[in-house]
Short mmCIF file of C-alpha atoms in Angstrom, two decimals:
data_model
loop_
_atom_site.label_atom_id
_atom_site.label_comp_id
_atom_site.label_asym_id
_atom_site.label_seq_id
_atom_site.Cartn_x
_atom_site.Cartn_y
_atom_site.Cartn_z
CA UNK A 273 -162.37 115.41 68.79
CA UNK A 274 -159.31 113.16 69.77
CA UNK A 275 -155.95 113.74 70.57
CA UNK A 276 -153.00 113.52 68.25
CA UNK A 277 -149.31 113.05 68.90
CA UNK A 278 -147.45 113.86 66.12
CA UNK A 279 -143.92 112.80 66.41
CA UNK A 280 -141.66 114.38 63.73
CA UNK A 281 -138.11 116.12 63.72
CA UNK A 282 -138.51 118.20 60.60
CA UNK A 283 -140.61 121.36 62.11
CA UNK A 284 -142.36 122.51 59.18
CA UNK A 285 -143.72 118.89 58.19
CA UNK A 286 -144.73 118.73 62.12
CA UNK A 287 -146.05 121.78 61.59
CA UNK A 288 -148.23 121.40 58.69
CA UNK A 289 -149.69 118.23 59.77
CA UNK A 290 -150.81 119.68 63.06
CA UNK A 291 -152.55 122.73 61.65
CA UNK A 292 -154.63 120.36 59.48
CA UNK A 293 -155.11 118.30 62.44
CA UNK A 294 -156.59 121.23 64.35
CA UNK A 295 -158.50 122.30 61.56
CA UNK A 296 -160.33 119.47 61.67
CA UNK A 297 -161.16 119.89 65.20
CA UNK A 298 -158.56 117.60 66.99
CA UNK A 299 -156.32 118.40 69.58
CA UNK A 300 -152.52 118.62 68.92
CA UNK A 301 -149.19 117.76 70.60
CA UNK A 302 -145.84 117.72 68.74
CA UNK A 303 -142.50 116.08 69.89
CA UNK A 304 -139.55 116.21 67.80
CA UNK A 305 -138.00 112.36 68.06
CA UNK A 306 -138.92 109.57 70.21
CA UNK A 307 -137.73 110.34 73.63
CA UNK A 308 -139.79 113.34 73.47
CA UNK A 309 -142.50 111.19 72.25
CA UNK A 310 -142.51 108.63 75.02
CA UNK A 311 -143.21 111.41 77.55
CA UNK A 312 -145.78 112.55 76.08
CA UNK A 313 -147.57 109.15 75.74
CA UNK A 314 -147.82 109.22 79.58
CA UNK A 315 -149.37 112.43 80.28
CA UNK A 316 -151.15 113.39 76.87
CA UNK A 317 -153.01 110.10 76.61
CA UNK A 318 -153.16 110.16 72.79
CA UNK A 319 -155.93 108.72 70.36
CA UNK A 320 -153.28 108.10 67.93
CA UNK A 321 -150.07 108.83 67.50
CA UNK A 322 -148.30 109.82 64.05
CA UNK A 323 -144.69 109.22 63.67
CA UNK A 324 -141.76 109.75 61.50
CA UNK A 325 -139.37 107.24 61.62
CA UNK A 326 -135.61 108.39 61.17
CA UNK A 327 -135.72 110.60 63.85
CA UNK A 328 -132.40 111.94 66.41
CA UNK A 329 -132.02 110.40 69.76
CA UNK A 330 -134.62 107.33 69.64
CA UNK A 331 -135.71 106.42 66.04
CA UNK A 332 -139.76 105.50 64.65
CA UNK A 333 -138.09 101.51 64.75
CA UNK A 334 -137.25 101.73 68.92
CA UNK A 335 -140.41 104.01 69.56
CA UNK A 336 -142.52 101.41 68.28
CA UNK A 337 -141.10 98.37 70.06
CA UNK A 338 -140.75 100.36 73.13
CA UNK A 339 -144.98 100.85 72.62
CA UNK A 340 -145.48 97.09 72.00
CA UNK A 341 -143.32 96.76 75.56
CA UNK A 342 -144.94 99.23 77.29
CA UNK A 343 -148.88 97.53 76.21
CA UNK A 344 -147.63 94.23 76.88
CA UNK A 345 -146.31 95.27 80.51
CA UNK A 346 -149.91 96.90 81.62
CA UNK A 347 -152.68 94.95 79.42
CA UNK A 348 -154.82 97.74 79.86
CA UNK A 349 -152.33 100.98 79.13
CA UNK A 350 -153.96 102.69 75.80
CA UNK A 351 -151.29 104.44 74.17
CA UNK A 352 -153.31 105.11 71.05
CA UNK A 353 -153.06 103.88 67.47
CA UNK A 354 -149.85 104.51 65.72
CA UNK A 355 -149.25 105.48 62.24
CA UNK A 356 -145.73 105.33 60.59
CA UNK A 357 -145.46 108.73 58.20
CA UNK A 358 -141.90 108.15 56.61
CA UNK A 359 -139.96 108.09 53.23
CA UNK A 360 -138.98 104.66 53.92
CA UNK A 361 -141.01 101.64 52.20
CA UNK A 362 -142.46 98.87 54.18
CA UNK A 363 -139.23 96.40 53.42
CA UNK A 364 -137.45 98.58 55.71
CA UNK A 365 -139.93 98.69 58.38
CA UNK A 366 -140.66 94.75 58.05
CA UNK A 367 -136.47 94.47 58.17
CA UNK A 368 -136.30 96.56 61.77
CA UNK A 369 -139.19 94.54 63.27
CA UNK A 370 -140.95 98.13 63.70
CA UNK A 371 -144.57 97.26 64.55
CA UNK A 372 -147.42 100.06 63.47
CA UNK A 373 -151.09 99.71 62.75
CA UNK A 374 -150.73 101.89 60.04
CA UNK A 375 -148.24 102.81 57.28
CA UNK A 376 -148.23 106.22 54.96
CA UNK A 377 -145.19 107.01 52.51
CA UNK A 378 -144.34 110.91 52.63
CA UNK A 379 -144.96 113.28 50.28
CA UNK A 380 -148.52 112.72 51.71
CA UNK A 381 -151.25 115.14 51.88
CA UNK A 382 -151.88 116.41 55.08
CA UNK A 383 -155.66 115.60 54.51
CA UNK A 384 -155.27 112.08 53.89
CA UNK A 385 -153.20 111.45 57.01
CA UNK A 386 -155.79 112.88 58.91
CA UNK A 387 -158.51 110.56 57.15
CA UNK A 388 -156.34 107.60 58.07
CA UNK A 389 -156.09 108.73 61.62
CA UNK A 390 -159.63 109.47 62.40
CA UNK A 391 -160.51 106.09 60.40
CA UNK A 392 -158.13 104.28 63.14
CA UNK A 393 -159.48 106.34 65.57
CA UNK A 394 -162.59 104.65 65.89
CA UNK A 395 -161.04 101.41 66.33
CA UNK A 396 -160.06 99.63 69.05
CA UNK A 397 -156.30 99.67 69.80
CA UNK A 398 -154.25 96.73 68.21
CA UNK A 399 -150.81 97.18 68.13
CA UNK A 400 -149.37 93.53 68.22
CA UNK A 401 -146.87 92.13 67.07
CA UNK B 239 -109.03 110.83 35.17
CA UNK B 240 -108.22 108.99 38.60
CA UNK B 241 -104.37 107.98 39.26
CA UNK B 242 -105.30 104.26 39.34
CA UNK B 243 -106.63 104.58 35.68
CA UNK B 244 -103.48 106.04 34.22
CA UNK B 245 -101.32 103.54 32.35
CA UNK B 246 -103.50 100.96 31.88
CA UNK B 247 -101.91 97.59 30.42
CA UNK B 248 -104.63 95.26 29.62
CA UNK B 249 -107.73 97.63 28.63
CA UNK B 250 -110.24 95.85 30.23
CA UNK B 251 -109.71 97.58 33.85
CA UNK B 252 -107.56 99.40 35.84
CA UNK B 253 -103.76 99.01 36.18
CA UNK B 254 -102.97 99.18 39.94
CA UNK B 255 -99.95 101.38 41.81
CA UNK B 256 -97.38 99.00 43.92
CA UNK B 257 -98.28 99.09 47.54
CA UNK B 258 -102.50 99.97 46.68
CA UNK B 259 -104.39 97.55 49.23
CA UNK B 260 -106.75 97.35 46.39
CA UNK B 261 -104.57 95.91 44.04
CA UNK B 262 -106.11 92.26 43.56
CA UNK B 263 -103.50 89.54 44.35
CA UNK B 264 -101.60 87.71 41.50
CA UNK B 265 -103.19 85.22 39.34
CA UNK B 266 -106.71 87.60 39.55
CA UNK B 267 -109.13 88.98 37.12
CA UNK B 268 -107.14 91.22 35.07
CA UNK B 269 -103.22 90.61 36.14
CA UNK B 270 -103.44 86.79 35.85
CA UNK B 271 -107.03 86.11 33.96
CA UNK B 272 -107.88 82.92 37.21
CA UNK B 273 -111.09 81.79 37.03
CA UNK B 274 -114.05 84.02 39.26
CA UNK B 275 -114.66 81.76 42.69
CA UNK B 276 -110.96 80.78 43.10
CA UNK B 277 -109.17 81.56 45.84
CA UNK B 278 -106.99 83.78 44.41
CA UNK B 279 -109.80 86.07 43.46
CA UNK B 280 -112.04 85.80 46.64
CA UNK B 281 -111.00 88.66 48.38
CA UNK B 282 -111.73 90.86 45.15
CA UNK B 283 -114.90 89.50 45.26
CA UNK B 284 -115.68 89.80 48.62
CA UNK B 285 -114.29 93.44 48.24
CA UNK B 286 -116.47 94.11 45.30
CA UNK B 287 -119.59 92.43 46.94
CA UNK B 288 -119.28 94.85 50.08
CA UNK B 289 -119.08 97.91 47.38
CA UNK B 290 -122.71 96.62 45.94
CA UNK B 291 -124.06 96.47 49.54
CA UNK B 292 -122.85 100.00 50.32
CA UNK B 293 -124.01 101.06 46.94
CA UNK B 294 -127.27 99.82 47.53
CA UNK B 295 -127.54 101.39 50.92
CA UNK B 296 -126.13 104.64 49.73
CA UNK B 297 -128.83 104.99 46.98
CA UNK B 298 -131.97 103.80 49.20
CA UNK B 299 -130.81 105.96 51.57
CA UNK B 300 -130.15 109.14 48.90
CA UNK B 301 -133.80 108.05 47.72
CA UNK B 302 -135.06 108.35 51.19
CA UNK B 303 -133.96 111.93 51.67
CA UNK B 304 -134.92 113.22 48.12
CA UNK B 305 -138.23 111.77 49.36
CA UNK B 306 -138.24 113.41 53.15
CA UNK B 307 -136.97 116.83 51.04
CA UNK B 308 -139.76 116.99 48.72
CA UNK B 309 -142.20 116.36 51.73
CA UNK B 310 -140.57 119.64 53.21
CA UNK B 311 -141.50 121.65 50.06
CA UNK B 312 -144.82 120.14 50.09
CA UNK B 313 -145.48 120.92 53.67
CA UNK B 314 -143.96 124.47 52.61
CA UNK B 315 -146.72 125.14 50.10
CA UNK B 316 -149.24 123.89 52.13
CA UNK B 317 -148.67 126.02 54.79
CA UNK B 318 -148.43 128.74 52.32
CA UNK B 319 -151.87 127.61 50.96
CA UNK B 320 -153.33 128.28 54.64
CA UNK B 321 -152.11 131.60 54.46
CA UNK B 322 -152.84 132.62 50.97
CA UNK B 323 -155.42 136.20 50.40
CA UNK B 324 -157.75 134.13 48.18
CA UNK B 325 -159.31 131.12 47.65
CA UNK B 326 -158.02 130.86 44.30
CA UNK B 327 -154.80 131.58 45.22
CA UNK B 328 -154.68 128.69 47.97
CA UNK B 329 -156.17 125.85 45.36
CA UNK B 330 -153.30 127.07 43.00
CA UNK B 331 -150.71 126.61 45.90
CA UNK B 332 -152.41 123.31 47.01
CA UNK B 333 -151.88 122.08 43.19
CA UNK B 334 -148.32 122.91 43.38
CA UNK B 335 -147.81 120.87 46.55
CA UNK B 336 -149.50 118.07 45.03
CA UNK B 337 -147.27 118.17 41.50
CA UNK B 338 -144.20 118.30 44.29
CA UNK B 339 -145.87 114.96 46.01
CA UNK B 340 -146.06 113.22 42.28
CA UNK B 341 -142.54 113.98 41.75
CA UNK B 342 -141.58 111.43 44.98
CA UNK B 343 -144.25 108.90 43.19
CA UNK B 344 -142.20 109.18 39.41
CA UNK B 345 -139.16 108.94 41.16
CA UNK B 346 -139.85 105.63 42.49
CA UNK B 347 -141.62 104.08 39.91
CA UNK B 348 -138.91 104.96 37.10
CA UNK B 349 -136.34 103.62 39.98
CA UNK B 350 -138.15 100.29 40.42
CA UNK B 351 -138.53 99.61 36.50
CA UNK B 352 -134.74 101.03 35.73
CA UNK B 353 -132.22 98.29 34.71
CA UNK B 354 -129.87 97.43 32.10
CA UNK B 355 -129.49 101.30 32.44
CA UNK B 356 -132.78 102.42 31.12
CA UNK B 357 -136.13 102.50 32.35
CA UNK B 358 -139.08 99.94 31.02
CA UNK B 359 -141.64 102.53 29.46
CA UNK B 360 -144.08 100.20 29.88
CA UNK B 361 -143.69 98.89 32.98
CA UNK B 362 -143.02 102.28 34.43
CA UNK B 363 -146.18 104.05 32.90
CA UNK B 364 -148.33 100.90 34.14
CA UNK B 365 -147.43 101.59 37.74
CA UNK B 366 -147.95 105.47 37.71
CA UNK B 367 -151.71 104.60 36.35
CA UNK B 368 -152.54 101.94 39.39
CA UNK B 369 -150.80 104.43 41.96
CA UNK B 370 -152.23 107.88 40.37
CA UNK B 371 -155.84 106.04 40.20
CA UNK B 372 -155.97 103.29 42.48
CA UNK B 373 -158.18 100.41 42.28
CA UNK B 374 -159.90 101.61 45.36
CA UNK B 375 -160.89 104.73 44.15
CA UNK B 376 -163.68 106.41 42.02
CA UNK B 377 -161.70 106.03 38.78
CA UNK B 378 -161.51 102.50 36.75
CA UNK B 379 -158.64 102.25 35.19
CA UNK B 380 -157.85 99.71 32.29
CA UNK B 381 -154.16 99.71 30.77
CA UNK B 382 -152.72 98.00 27.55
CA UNK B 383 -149.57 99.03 27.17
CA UNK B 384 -146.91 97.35 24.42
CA UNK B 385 -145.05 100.22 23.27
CA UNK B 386 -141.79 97.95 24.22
CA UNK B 387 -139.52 101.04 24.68
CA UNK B 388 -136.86 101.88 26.99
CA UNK B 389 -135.83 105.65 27.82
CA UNK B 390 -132.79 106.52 29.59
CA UNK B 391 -133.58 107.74 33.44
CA UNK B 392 -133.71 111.22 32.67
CA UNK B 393 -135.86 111.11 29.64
CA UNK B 394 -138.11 108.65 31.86
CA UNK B 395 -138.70 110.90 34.57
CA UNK B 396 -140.18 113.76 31.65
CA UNK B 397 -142.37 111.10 30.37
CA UNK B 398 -143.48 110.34 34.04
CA UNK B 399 -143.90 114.16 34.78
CA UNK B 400 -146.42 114.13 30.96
CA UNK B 401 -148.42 110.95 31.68
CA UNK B 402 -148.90 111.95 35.81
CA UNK B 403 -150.27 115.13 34.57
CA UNK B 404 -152.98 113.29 32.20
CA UNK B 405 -153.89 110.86 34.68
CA UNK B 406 -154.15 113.91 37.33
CA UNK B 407 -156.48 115.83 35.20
CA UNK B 408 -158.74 112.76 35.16
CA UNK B 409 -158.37 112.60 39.05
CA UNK B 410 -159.09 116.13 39.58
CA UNK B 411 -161.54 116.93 36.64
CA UNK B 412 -163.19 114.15 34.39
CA UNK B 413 -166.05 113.60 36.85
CA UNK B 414 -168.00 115.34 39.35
CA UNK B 415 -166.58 114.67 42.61
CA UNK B 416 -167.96 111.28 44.35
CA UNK B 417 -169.01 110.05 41.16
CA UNK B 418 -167.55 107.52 38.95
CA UNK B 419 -165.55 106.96 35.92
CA UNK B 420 -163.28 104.92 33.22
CA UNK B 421 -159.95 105.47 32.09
CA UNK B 422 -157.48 104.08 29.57
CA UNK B 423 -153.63 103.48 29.68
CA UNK B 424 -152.62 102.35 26.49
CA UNK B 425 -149.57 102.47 24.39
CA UNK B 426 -147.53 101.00 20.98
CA UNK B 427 -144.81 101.47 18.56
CA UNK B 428 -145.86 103.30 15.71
CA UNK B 429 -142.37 102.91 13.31
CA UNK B 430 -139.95 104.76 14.40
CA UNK B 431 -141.79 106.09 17.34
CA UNK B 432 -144.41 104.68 20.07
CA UNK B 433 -147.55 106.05 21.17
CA UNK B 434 -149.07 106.81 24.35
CA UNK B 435 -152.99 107.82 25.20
CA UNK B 436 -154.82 108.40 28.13
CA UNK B 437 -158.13 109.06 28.00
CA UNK B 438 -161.05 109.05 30.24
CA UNK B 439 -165.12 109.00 29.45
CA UNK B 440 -165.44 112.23 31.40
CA UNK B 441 -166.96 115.96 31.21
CA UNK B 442 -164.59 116.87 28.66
CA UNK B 443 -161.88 119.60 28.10
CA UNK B 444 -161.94 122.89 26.86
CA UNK B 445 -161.56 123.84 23.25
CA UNK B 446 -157.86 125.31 22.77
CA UNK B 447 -156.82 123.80 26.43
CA UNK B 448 -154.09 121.56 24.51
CA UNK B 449 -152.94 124.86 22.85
CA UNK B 450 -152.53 126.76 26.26
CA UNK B 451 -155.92 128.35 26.10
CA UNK B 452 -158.03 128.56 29.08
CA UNK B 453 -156.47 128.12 32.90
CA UNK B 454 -155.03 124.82 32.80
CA UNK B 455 -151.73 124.75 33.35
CA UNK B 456 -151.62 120.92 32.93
CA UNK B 457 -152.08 120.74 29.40
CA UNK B 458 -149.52 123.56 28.85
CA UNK B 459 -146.81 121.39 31.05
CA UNK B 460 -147.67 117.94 28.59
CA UNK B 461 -147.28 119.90 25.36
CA UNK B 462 -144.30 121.71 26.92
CA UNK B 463 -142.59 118.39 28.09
CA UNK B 464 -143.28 115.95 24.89
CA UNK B 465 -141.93 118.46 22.95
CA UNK B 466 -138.83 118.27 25.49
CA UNK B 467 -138.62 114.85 24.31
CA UNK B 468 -139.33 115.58 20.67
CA UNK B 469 -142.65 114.33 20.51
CA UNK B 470 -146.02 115.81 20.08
CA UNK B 471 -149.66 115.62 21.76
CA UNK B 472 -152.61 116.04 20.35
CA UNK B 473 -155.92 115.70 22.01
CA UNK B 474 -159.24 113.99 20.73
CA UNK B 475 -162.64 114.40 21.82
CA UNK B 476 -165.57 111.91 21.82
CA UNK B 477 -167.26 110.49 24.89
CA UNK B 478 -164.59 112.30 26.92
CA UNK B 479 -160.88 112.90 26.15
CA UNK B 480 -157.91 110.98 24.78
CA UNK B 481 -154.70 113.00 25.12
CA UNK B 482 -151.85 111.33 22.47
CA UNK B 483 -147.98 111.48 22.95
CA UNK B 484 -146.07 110.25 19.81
CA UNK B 485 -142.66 110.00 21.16
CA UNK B 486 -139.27 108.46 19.91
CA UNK B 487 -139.38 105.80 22.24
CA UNK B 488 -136.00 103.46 21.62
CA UNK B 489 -136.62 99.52 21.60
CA UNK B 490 -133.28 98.89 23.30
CA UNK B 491 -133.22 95.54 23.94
CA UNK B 492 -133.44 94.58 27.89
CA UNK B 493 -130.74 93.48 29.44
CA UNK B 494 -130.27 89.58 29.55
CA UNK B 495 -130.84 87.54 32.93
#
């Protein structure tokens, strides 16, 4: 079992994804943009994290610089793996500088983003840029 | 009919109202005929380069949402799946979610092989085989396509919806799952029209599936849909199943460089 942060603004995608998470035996936290997100990263201690990207408040693009930041400050800080779940294609991502282990274009199946996660899962962290 | 358009002098563009900040300074395109790259026509260029960029952004952006939309009605039917009485009942709503998740994947492709106003059959068939049955998975797919015709977007998108639905019976049903398989792409005019096949070396369909006989509801969309486009299917069987579209595909000549 691992823990999963699923960071998504549109509820019914958040919640599908986090029932198939569970049903796979994981455990599940939701936050709806990226403020929300970075809280959670502190006390939840996630295994990986799966984000949208256009998001209210604080975007997919600042949440994952503001990861990068926040390894690169404390060597050893494990936020978890991160996986980008958006409509955009990877140009756009490239073109903000976002930085992600992992990349999935919705519509997804729920199934197959869990797949990716528990392949990353067993991986050590490497989020750099 | 916009105001701008009425009382047009010249026929090639619009005739512009005194006072319009729009109207492109004397000696410019249309009023004067100067030469593209002069001064007197850089700021309509510079306006009309601005438009493209904000064009561009508008339509990646509209593509964006159609995409994040149709993730919402996937995520919709899967969370109806979970809830469904019967196991039946949630594969069927699982299948839906999945044709919804295709549609994002036709869009795109017809998108990225659209230009000169019509959409490269070809081209555009090609990439829904290598993203419906990728490389990495446990169909081969080989694809020789030279039908050479371009369909307006619309038209496209039904030929996308047909052809996804071939390939995803192949996916879902031509082999036992974890084993392994071949499939063919292939296409060419035929006269007037062009054909398309896909076929695969699998456990076969059903006698009368191609008619709507028996559950599938993927053979009943294909015939449904070429004959949308005023084609027609028809299905062969020997060591596995070709499915044929004859369709009126136009050879409209590409746009030039």
């Amino acid at each position: 079992m691992a823990r999963i942060l699923i960071v998504e603004d549109e509820a019914l995608i958040a919640l599908s994804l986090a029932m198939t998470f569970r049903q796979r035996g994981h455990e599940v936290r939701t936050a709806g943009d990226g403020v929300e997100a970075l809280e959670a990263l502190t006390d939840f201690r996630p295994t990986v994290v799966v984000s949208d990207y256009a998001m209210p408040r604080l975007g997919g693009a600042e949440l994952t610089r503001r990861m990068q930041a926040r390894r690169r400050a404390a060597a050893n800080r494990d936020d978890g793996h991160l996986i980008v779940l958006t409509a955009y294609d990877e140009d756009k991502l490239k073109a903000d500088g976002a930085v992600y282990d992992r990349l999935l274009r919705k519509p997804i199946a729920e199934e197959l983003v869990v797949d990716a996660a528990e392949l990353l899962m067993h991986q050590p962290a490497a989020l750099t840029a | 009919m916009s105001e701008h358009l009425a009382g047009r002098h010249d026929g090639d563009g619009p005739s512009w109202s005194d006072g319009d900040d729009r109207r492109p300074p004397a000696g410019c395109g249309g009023v004067g005929r100067a030469l593209p790259g002069t001064a007197a026509c850089r700021p309509v260029e510079d306006r009309l380069r601005q438009a493209l960029v904000t064009h561009e952004a508008l339509v990646h952006e509209l593509q964006h949402r159609l995409r994040n939309n149709l993730a919402v009605v996937a995520s919709v039917l899967a969370l109806q799946a979970s809830r469904a009485g019967t196991a039946d009942a949630g594969a069927l709503l699982r299948r839906s979610a999945e044709r919804v998740r295709r549609l994002a994947v036709i869009q795109d492709l017809a998108y990225a092989s659209f230009a000169g106003g019509c959409v490269d059959v070809d081209r555009f068939v090609a990439g829904l085989a290598a993203d419906l049955l990728p490389p990495d998975g446990p169909i081969a797919v080989a694809v020789r396509l030279a039908t050479g015709g371009r369909l307006p977007l619309g038209s496209a998108l039904t030929l996308g919806l047909i052809v996804s639905e071939a390939l995803a019976n192949i996916a879902a049903h031509a082999h036992p799952a974890g084993s392994r398989g071949h499939a063919r792409v292939e296409g060419g005019p035929s006269g007037e029209t062009a054909w398309i096949a896909v076929a695969d070396d699998g456990a076969g369909v059903a006698d009368g599936a191609e008619h709507g006989l028996g559950p599938s509801l993927g053979f009943m969309l294909m015939r449904q849909l070429t004959g949308q486009l005023g084609g027609r299917m028809t299905v062969e069987r020997a060591r596995g199943t070709r499915v044929v579209f004859t369709l009126p595909l136009p050879q409209i000549p590409p746009p030039s460089a």
